């Protein structure tokens, strides 16, 4: 049990997580997202004469620039496919390993349980970061080459959006790990997360309604719920919502803390 | 004096209202090959899981080579619990590499040696996906060997192996004990196997240890009074008639070969011989039926599942 040992464990987790189909899928989808968004913008620019809205050519309404391409790629990426694939990778590495009993095979080794959680969280976060880079690189790089940097969207703002997306992804990973301590199958975790986020959405509607009839605090609480916290990255387009980040801080604390607490006490089959 | 490799004191684990392991006291000395016996549901796997820290315990403590810290304890242990599980999309060799990473020790040479010992070196680059049950079992044993363990904890290691495989694993374990000086704790319900393999045995029944000692000790304790003998006699009719006249003897049925098996009740084999001679029956052989570990096991453990 020393630093070298911990590095070996992280390396072994990396090999397992990156070796799974879910990680490969994440990498491919991330790269495709950047490239496809770029190509779509390029195609749209070529259609300036044919596609018009109220007599205005499309080029007047859509921003064509490197940062704008990167921004569109980020919106598409976060729409739902990549978070879902990341959630799959998370569930496969924890709920999946509990279910197929491979987790037992590492727990009989001289490693504390928190090492295993730490390794999984780090490697999954690195996968999230890698997918963000794989989307950003072609979209921003290709966009700058094709359209230049001119436009209202700045590179700095878009990069902040990508950074905040990493935070959102880590929050999702934390929730996925926590769900894995309750439901010991990959499908179960995905279903549980969908139910939670749907409930969260419903709750936010109710809170909005309460704010509308006069309970001012309700709106702020709604803006800090997990669903809103996971959408904290959206702030790059205009204003950052401090409530979303406060919600994210709570989510990370509850997600990782709760996972650790439950895992330490868990009977592993 | 040999030092203790594995000690449990008062180890207890309940599932709801059922006590799966109950105040288990157990002592395995360095160099022992310890057979952990018990019928289905006796609590063998549960006890092993508690020792390895896979599941919590309601009471009791575990010491491994004097070490009390559960994480550091496991640095000495190579374990296989129930059916071994693998990352199926990785090759056998990569699964063993993964095991050495988590063990924090064990080299590429250790991996090759372990593969060779279980006879898998030729197929180590195949994905575990395509492995048969017996191959996975062997790979599980190889994995238990790669972290430079001093103590092997194996839960029914020959489960799923063909007769040759069982023999090979038994020989391997004996070699590991004799040549590599490993201490081995092995659970099983294959009594013949345990008799050939183990220096000490503990018999578990409904979570409690009902007998512990060397195989000879246990057999002597249970077989102290020989209760059955096989008789051989040229004149079977005369023998039968003579037996009817002796109190405390009843015919059980056929014994080994052409012999007749009788049960003695309050009569020693020598006394029986004397009476038969007095009755004028010449017995050419009188063989006490030696009880096996299996008989002892069946006497000590009940049939119904706990
Ligand atoms: N996770 C669990 N939840 C509830 N009961 C359990 C659990 N694990 C084991 N048990 C119960 O504990 C008892 C002991 O089971 P265990 O698996 O330890 O037996 P075993 O001696 O290994 O049996 P076998 O020879 O069949 O492998 C059984 O009655 C079993 O039903
Ligand atoms: Mg068992």
XYZ file of C-alpha atoms and ligand atoms in Angstrom:
607
model
C 0.000 0.000 0.000
C 1.926 2.970 -1.257
C 1.885 5.496 -4.078
C 3.248 3.049 -6.626
C 0.578 0.537 -5.694
C -2.157 3.168 -6.063
C -0.834 4.064 -9.514
C -0.904 0.391 -10.501
C -4.537 0.197 -9.375
C -5.479 3.334 -11.318
C -3.710 1.917 -14.373
C -5.586 -1.368 -14.079
C -8.895 0.482 -13.750
C -8.023 2.561 -16.812
C -7.369 -0.585 -18.811
C -10.693 -2.042 -17.726
C -12.796 1.083 -18.263
C -11.198 2.089 -21.577
C -11.362 -1.533 -22.723
C -15.148 -1.671 -22.474
C -17.477 -1.105 -25.401
C -19.054 1.886 -23.633
C -15.753 3.793 -23.591
C -15.065 3.000 -27.223
C -18.552 4.157 -28.098
C -18.007 7.379 -26.134
C -14.797 8.094 -28.034
C -16.381 7.466 -31.442
C -19.521 9.468 -30.673
C -17.456 12.371 -29.312
C -15.284 12.555 -32.411
C -18.271 12.192 -34.730
C -20.121 14.971 -32.927
C -17.320 17.466 -33.545
C -16.837 16.453 -37.175
C -20.514 16.194 -38.089
C -21.406 19.558 -36.556
C -18.533 21.157 -38.465
C -19.584 19.575 -41.754
C -23.205 20.540 -41.166
C -22.210 24.182 -40.646
C -20.083 24.123 -43.752
C -22.958 22.687 -45.762
C -25.331 25.286 -44.317
C -22.981 28.080 -45.307
C -22.982 26.770 -48.892
C -26.792 26.919 -48.881
C -26.904 30.633 -48.083
C -28.731 31.442 -51.322
C -31.213 28.553 -51.226
C -32.251 28.531 -47.582
C -33.846 31.790 -46.584
C -36.115 32.856 -43.794
C -38.343 35.908 -44.367
C -36.157 36.873 -47.283
C -32.961 36.809 -45.220
C -30.202 34.423 -46.295
C -29.390 31.870 -43.577
C -25.879 33.244 -43.233
C -27.303 36.326 -41.608
C -28.966 34.371 -38.841
C -26.442 31.641 -38.075
C -23.004 32.536 -36.823
C -20.214 30.938 -38.821
C -16.980 30.924 -36.846
C -14.657 28.496 -35.103
C -15.971 29.277 -31.593
C -19.573 29.088 -32.814
C -18.917 25.659 -34.354
C -17.393 24.502 -31.075
C -20.429 25.874 -29.240
C -22.860 23.983 -31.461
C -20.813 20.824 -31.051
C -21.013 21.238 -27.274
C -24.803 21.667 -27.341
C -25.218 18.582 -29.512
C -22.784 16.613 -27.387
C -24.592 17.442 -24.179
C -28.033 16.961 -25.658
C -28.216 13.420 -24.442
C -26.144 10.784 -26.217
C -22.783 11.433 -24.612
C -24.050 11.837 -21.056
C -25.924 8.575 -21.562
C -22.818 6.784 -22.810
C -20.783 8.169 -19.899
C -23.461 6.961 -17.534
C -23.257 3.533 -19.170
C -19.475 3.475 -18.699
C -19.915 4.470 -15.042
C -22.592 1.876 -14.370
C -20.619 -0.842 -16.185
C -17.535 -0.160 -14.108
C -19.325 -0.257 -10.752
C -22.834 -1.749 -10.793
C -21.721 -4.092 -13.571
C -18.690 -5.267 -11.587
C -20.767 -5.827 -8.471
C -23.312 -7.768 -10.497
C -20.853 -9.990 -12.367
C -18.732 -10.386 -9.207
C -15.509 -9.086 -10.725
C -15.439 -6.426 -8.016
C -15.038 -9.212 -5.444
C -11.860 -10.328 -7.173
C -10.153 -7.008 -6.484
C -11.580 -6.597 -2.994
C -9.744 -9.747 -1.863
C -6.525 -7.838 -2.606
C -4.734 -5.523 -0.184
C -6.424 -2.316 -1.317
C -8.761 -0.120 0.721
C -12.171 0.302 -0.834
C -11.768 4.049 -1.244
C -8.827 3.420 -3.584
C -11.132 1.543 -5.880
C -13.709 4.340 -5.874
C -11.028 6.969 -6.363
C -9.553 5.059 -9.308
C -12.918 4.622 -10.956
C -13.881 8.274 -10.459
C -10.543 9.495 -11.830
C -10.545 7.240 -14.871
C -14.195 7.943 -15.706
C -13.526 11.676 -15.369
C -10.554 11.312 -17.680
C -12.839 9.591 -20.180
C -15.260 12.527 -19.941
C -12.399 14.975 -20.494
C -11.130 12.958 -23.444
C -14.548 12.969 -25.108
C -14.787 16.739 -24.627
C -11.387 17.201 -26.253
C -12.328 14.897 -29.114
C -15.403 16.999 -29.820
C -13.695 20.338 -29.276
C -10.614 19.699 -31.404
C -12.274 19.118 -34.804
C -15.100 21.603 -34.190
C -12.922 24.483 -33.019
C -9.852 23.680 -35.101
C -11.802 22.953 -38.273
C -14.146 25.887 -37.595
C -11.272 28.331 -37.244
C -9.764 27.066 -40.473
C -13.045 27.187 -42.412
C -14.762 30.243 -40.982
C -12.166 32.133 -38.950
C -12.616 33.500 -35.447
C -14.797 36.526 -36.187
C -18.166 36.681 -34.478
C -20.003 37.398 -31.259
C -19.035 34.023 -29.761
C -15.560 34.137 -28.264
C -13.162 31.236 -27.941
C -12.800 31.982 -24.225
C -16.537 31.657 -23.580
C -16.746 28.374 -25.466
C -13.760 26.940 -23.618
C -15.427 27.838 -20.318
C -18.492 25.994 -21.570
C -16.386 22.903 -22.209
C -14.789 23.189 -18.765
C -18.193 23.487 -17.097
C -19.339 20.464 -19.117
C -16.546 18.468 -17.545
C -17.932 19.482 -14.163
C -21.397 18.355 -15.263
C -19.965 15.039 -16.428
C -18.206 14.487 -13.107
C -21.514 15.185 -11.369
C -23.185 12.615 -13.570
C -20.431 10.105 -12.765
C -20.944 10.758 -9.043
C -24.667 10.113 -9.377
C -24.040 6.991 -11.465
C -21.651 5.609 -8.845
C -24.134 6.324 -6.063
C -26.947 4.649 -8.011
C -24.655 1.639 -8.517
C -24.589 1.048 -4.774
C -28.371 0.650 -4.847
C -29.031 -1.086 -8.163
C -26.503 -3.731 -9.086
C -27.049 -3.835 -12.821
C -26.120 -1.489 -15.647
C -29.652 -1.262 -17.004
C -31.004 -0.703 -13.510
C -28.699 2.270 -12.963
C -29.698 3.876 -16.267
C -33.406 3.421 -15.525
C -32.978 4.707 -11.961
C -31.155 7.812 -13.213
C -33.837 8.497 -15.797
C -36.537 8.236 -13.136
C -34.590 10.520 -10.810
C -34.039 13.141 -13.496
C -37.679 12.955 -14.562
C -38.798 13.380 -10.956
C -36.339 16.243 -10.692
C -37.868 17.857 -13.767
C -41.361 17.510 -12.308
C -40.220 18.973 -9.014
C -38.694 21.955 -10.780
C -42.004 22.627 -12.527
C -43.797 22.538 -9.184
C -41.213 24.869 -7.614
C -41.573 27.257 -10.539
C -45.293 27.257 -9.986
C -44.796 28.020 -6.300
C -42.447 30.874 -7.182
C -45.086 32.223 -9.540
C -47.699 32.365 -6.762
C -45.292 34.167 -4.462
C -42.821 31.785 -2.743
C -39.646 33.496 -3.933
C -37.270 30.966 -2.413
C -38.803 28.154 -4.504
C -37.273 29.370 -7.735
C -33.750 29.422 -6.268
C -34.154 25.912 -4.866
C -35.361 24.714 -8.247
C -32.275 26.205 -9.897
C -30.057 24.139 -7.568
C -31.750 20.755 -8.048
C -29.643 18.004 -9.680
C -31.161 18.465 -13.125
C -30.343 22.171 -13.067
C -26.909 21.513 -11.568
C -26.108 19.066 -14.370
C -27.060 21.829 -16.819
C -24.698 24.356 -15.209
C -22.556 24.281 -18.373
C -25.279 26.163 -20.258
C -24.155 29.369 -18.556
C -21.400 29.932 -21.117
C -23.969 31.230 -23.602
C -24.982 34.126 -21.425
C -25.051 34.211 -17.685
C -23.662 31.686 -15.262
C -26.146 30.631 -12.609
C -24.519 30.500 -9.168
C -27.413 28.392 -7.908
C -26.611 25.684 -10.430
C -23.015 25.584 -9.215
C -24.118 25.490 -5.589
C -26.366 22.595 -6.538
C -23.411 20.932 -8.282
C -21.267 21.272 -5.161
C -23.965 19.558 -3.105
C -24.435 16.926 -5.790
C -20.706 16.100 -5.850
C -20.586 15.924 -2.068
C -23.654 13.716 -1.778
C -22.706 11.635 -4.829
C -19.123 10.797 -3.909
C -19.633 10.962 -0.147
C -22.741 8.797 -0.259
C -21.071 6.283 -2.573
C -18.079 6.008 -0.272
C -20.262 5.662 2.817
C -22.389 2.938 1.285
C -19.501 1.115 -0.371
C -17.525 0.900 2.877
C -20.454 -0.962 4.474
C -21.515 -3.018 1.500
C -21.569 -6.811 1.410
C -19.966 -7.646 -1.901
C -21.133 -10.987 -3.299
C 6.543 -24.288 17.079
C 4.770 -23.215 13.945
C 3.162 -19.799 14.070
C -0.470 -19.110 13.288
C -1.363 -18.326 9.702
C -5.078 -17.766 10.121
C -7.014 -17.369 13.332
C -10.663 -16.503 13.830
C -12.199 -15.844 17.231
C -15.935 -15.808 17.716
C -16.556 -15.026 14.058
C -20.292 -14.500 13.640
C -22.411 -13.423 10.706
C -26.194 -13.265 10.542
C -28.459 -12.738 7.553
C -31.701 -11.432 8.936
C -32.763 -13.997 11.521
C -30.485 -16.756 10.212
C -27.055 -17.160 11.704
C -24.866 -18.328 8.843
C -21.627 -18.404 10.847
C -21.826 -18.736 14.578
C -18.961 -17.947 16.978
C -16.429 -19.649 14.744
C -13.065 -20.293 16.386
C -10.494 -21.580 14.027
C -6.724 -21.870 13.981
C -4.671 -22.683 10.929
C -0.952 -22.995 11.536
C 1.728 -22.066 9.082
C 2.356 -25.026 6.760
C -1.034 -26.617 7.348
C -3.251 -27.797 4.552
C -6.531 -27.202 6.313
C -9.733 -28.757 5.005
C -12.834 -26.738 5.790
C -15.715 -29.170 5.471
C -19.432 -28.831 5.739
C -22.610 -29.670 3.890
C -24.360 -27.260 1.528
C -25.397 -24.143 3.380
C -23.179 -24.855 6.393
C -21.606 -21.426 6.121
C -18.220 -22.180 4.550
C -18.422 -19.506 1.886
C -19.875 -17.002 4.334
C -17.006 -17.635 6.762
C -14.463 -17.200 3.961
C -16.133 -13.963 2.831
C -15.910 -12.645 6.389
C -12.222 -13.575 6.623
C -11.509 -11.692 3.408
C -13.521 -8.633 4.392
C -15.931 -9.031 1.482
C -18.853 -8.929 3.869
C -19.233 -7.438 7.300
C -19.329 -9.493 10.484
C -21.613 -9.176 13.456
C -18.938 -10.233 15.929
C -15.503 -11.751 16.174
C -12.056 -11.074 14.822
C -9.703 -12.407 12.173
C -5.925 -12.487 12.312
C -3.699 -13.438 9.427
C -0.038 -14.031 10.248
C -0.609 -11.981 13.379
C -1.848 -9.008 11.340
C -5.106 -7.416 12.459
C -5.496 -4.701 9.847
C -7.839 -6.135 7.211
C -6.161 -4.448 4.251
C -2.637 -5.444 5.239
C -3.855 -8.969 6.060
C -4.802 -9.482 2.464
C -1.266 -8.760 1.277
C -0.454 -12.299 2.462
C -3.449 -13.982 0.889
C -4.331 -15.435 -2.477
C -8.018 -16.244 -2.589
C -10.643 -17.814 -4.748
C -14.241 -17.502 -3.581
C -16.961 -19.606 -5.210
C -16.879 -19.443 -9.006
C -14.076 -17.089 -10.038
C -15.177 -14.039 -12.044
C -13.133 -12.396 -14.774
C -13.188 -9.460 -17.145
C -14.312 -11.633 -20.008
C -13.197 -9.316 -22.793
C -9.615 -9.407 -21.501
C -7.247 -12.290 -22.135
C -6.395 -14.703 -19.351
C -2.941 -13.167 -19.072
C -4.370 -9.640 -18.878
C -6.691 -10.772 -16.113
C -3.672 -12.002 -14.175
C -1.848 -8.719 -14.858
C -4.835 -6.924 -13.406
C -4.605 -9.152 -10.348
C -0.916 -8.306 -9.803
C -1.729 -4.600 -10.075
C -4.303 -4.844 -7.310
C -2.025 -7.125 -5.302
C 0.710 -4.520 -5.580
C 3.197 -7.325 -6.103
C 3.878 -10.141 -8.517
C 5.954 -10.014 -11.685
C 5.475 -11.136 -15.274
C 7.500 -14.225 -14.349
C 5.046 -15.005 -11.540
C 2.207 -14.773 -14.044
C 3.900 -17.191 -16.457
C 4.699 -19.606 -13.654
C 1.121 -19.550 -12.374
C -0.233 -20.146 -15.889
C 2.154 -23.028 -16.363
C 1.218 -24.581 -13.041
C -2.458 -24.771 -13.938
C -1.682 -25.846 -17.487
C -3.002 -22.760 -19.259
C 0.144 -21.210 -20.695
C -0.808 -22.330 -24.198
C -4.131 -20.512 -24.172
C -3.302 -17.511 -22.039
C -3.767 -14.996 -24.849
C -7.336 -16.033 -25.532
C -10.157 -13.987 -24.131
C -11.663 -15.498 -21.000
C -15.026 -15.259 -22.786
C -14.180 -18.472 -24.617
C -12.966 -20.397 -21.580
C -14.739 -23.514 -20.326
C -15.888 -23.816 -16.718
C -12.883 -25.924 -15.767
C -10.454 -23.564 -17.510
C -11.900 -20.625 -15.582
C -11.523 -22.601 -12.383
C -7.854 -23.227 -13.178
C -7.352 -19.596 -14.083
C -8.926 -18.647 -10.760
C -6.351 -20.766 -8.963
C -3.581 -19.225 -11.051
C -4.862 -15.790 -10.080
C -4.755 -16.716 -6.409
C -1.082 -17.591 -6.894
C 0.188 -14.428 -8.577
C 0.380 -11.947 -5.697
C 3.174 -13.789 -3.841
C 0.768 -15.177 -1.218
C 1.803 -17.084 1.902
C -1.733 -18.292 2.543
C -4.167 -19.600 -0.045
C -7.862 -19.419 0.790
C -9.725 -21.537 -1.731
C -13.456 -22.138 -1.766
C -14.174 -25.466 -3.454
C -11.300 -25.146 -5.924
C -12.050 -28.339 -7.844
C -15.651 -27.382 -8.490
C -16.396 -28.040 -12.153
C -13.187 -29.910 -12.920
C -13.069 -33.301 -14.607
C -11.422 -36.203 -12.709
C -8.045 -35.529 -14.264
C -8.365 -31.839 -13.476
C -9.254 -32.618 -9.873
C -6.236 -34.828 -9.579
C -3.971 -32.191 -11.121
C -5.227 -29.459 -8.818
C -4.850 -31.738 -5.814
C -1.293 -32.525 -6.817
C -0.632 -28.847 -7.429
C -1.888 -27.903 -3.979
C 0.233 -30.614 -2.380
C 3.254 -29.353 -4.278
C 2.539 -25.761 -3.237
C 2.309 -26.859 0.359
C 5.428 -29.031 0.334
C 7.760 -27.259 -2.047
C 6.646 -23.648 -1.814
C 5.763 -23.893 1.883
C 2.370 -22.270 1.326
C -0.322 -22.568 3.948
C -3.581 -23.684 2.372
C -7.113 -23.266 3.650
C -9.492 -25.108 1.384
C -13.215 -25.616 1.656
C -14.750 -28.679 0.125
C -17.360 -31.334 0.389
C -15.328 -33.855 -1.552
C -14.212 -35.951 1.382
C -11.974 -38.303 -0.499
C -10.105 -35.313 -1.813
C -9.777 -33.768 1.614
C -8.514 -37.036 3.087
C -5.735 -37.145 0.522
C -4.890 -33.483 0.715
C -5.330 -32.097 4.172
C -3.291 -32.367 7.313
C -6.053 -30.857 9.425
C -9.801 -30.631 9.030
C -12.618 -28.687 10.575
C -16.195 -29.718 10.052
C -18.790 -26.981 9.965
C -22.477 -27.628 10.505
C -25.086 -24.871 10.584
C -22.388 -22.293 11.089
C -20.768 -24.091 14.016
C -17.550 -26.070 14.156
C -18.567 -29.586 15.190
C -15.189 -31.317 14.909
C -11.616 -30.223 14.381
C -8.301 -32.020 14.296
C -6.022 -34.071 12.079
C -7.753 -36.560 9.837
C -6.337 -39.439 11.923
C -7.435 -37.856 15.173
C -10.967 -37.429 13.950
C -11.136 -40.952 12.590
C -9.714 -42.403 15.770
C -12.142 -40.407 17.863
C -15.135 -41.558 15.865
C -13.932 -45.088 15.192
C -12.588 -45.788 18.690
C -15.239 -48.454 19.080
C -15.266 -50.585 15.957
C -18.902 -51.248 15.361
C -18.779 -53.309 12.196
C -16.655 -56.235 11.049
C -16.505 -58.304 7.883
C -16.341 -62.071 8.379
C -15.062 -64.655 5.923
C -15.924 -68.309 6.363
C -15.976 -71.336 4.057
C -19.204 -72.576 5.596
C -21.587 -69.665 5.371
C -24.550 -71.665 6.707
C -22.704 -72.669 9.874
C -21.535 -69.113 10.346
C -25.061 -67.778 10.070
C -26.360 -70.303 12.568
C -23.539 -69.551 15.034
C -24.142 -65.792 14.799
C -27.796 -66.263 15.694
C -26.687 -67.767 18.976
C -24.423 -64.901 20.000
C -25.957 -61.921 21.790
C -24.979 -58.430 20.637
C -24.376 -59.287 16.976
C -26.604 -58.562 14.044
C -26.046 -59.239 10.364
C -25.927 -56.067 8.276
C -25.506 -57.640 4.842
C -22.737 -58.294 2.354
C -19.286 -56.986 3.146
C -16.173 -56.771 1.004
C -15.866 -59.665 -1.476
C -17.679 -62.787 -0.256
C -17.617 -61.573 3.299
C -20.527 -61.083 5.601
C -20.844 -57.755 7.420
C -22.093 -57.772 10.999
C -22.701 -54.995 13.500
C -21.372 -55.343 17.027
C -23.281 -53.979 19.943
C -21.297 -54.058 23.182
C -18.984 -56.752 21.852
C -15.381 -56.328 20.705
C -14.078 -58.023 17.538
C -11.821 -60.213 19.709
C -14.765 -61.380 21.779
C -16.727 -62.173 18.658
C -13.834 -64.256 17.354
C -13.645 -66.155 20.641
C -17.379 -66.951 20.601
C -17.230 -68.148 17.014
C -14.344 -70.454 17.832
C -16.303 -71.757 20.840
C -19.233 -72.392 18.499
C -16.930 -74.460 16.320
C -16.948 -72.123 13.336
C -13.563 -71.559 11.714
C -13.411 -68.014 10.476
C -10.708 -67.456 7.893
C -10.807 -63.650 8.142
C -12.218 -61.097 10.545
C -11.734 -57.523 9.332
C -12.849 -54.464 11.266
C -14.592 -52.040 8.917
C -12.542 -48.872 9.013
C -14.677 -45.781 9.066
C -13.899 -43.147 6.488
C -14.027 -39.402 6.820
C -17.211 -39.644 4.851
C -18.899 -41.726 7.545
C -17.785 -39.266 10.155
C -19.014 -36.386 8.040
C -22.398 -37.998 7.585
C -22.740 -38.743 11.282
C -21.820 -35.242 12.319
C -23.862 -33.324 9.802
C -27.562 -33.569 9.314
C -29.164 -34.004 5.953
C -31.624 -31.179 5.836
C -30.403 -27.822 4.640
C -29.946 -25.234 7.334
N -26.330 -12.872 0.995
C -27.063 -13.732 1.726
N -28.305 -13.416 2.142
C -29.027 -14.261 2.887
N -28.597 -15.471 3.275
C -27.377 -15.863 2.899
C -26.538 -15.022 2.100
N -25.377 -15.670 1.876
C -25.481 -16.859 2.491
N -26.670 -16.969 3.114
C -27.137 -18.134 3.905
O -26.122 -18.508 4.793
C -26.035 -19.920 4.896
C -24.633 -20.370 4.572
O -24.375 -20.190 3.199
P -22.954 -20.458 2.563
O -22.988 -20.027 1.149
O -21.917 -19.873 3.421
O -22.871 -22.042 2.639
P -21.724 -23.021 2.117
O -21.262 -23.803 3.273
O -20.702 -22.274 1.364
O -22.567 -23.963 1.152
P -22.154 -24.661 -0.234
O -21.449 -25.910 0.099
O -23.474 -24.935 -0.863
O -21.343 -23.717 -1.017
C -27.083 -20.478 3.950
O -28.214 -20.806 4.702
C -27.374 -19.332 3.025
O -28.697 -19.365 2.572
Mg -20.052 -22.305 -0.645
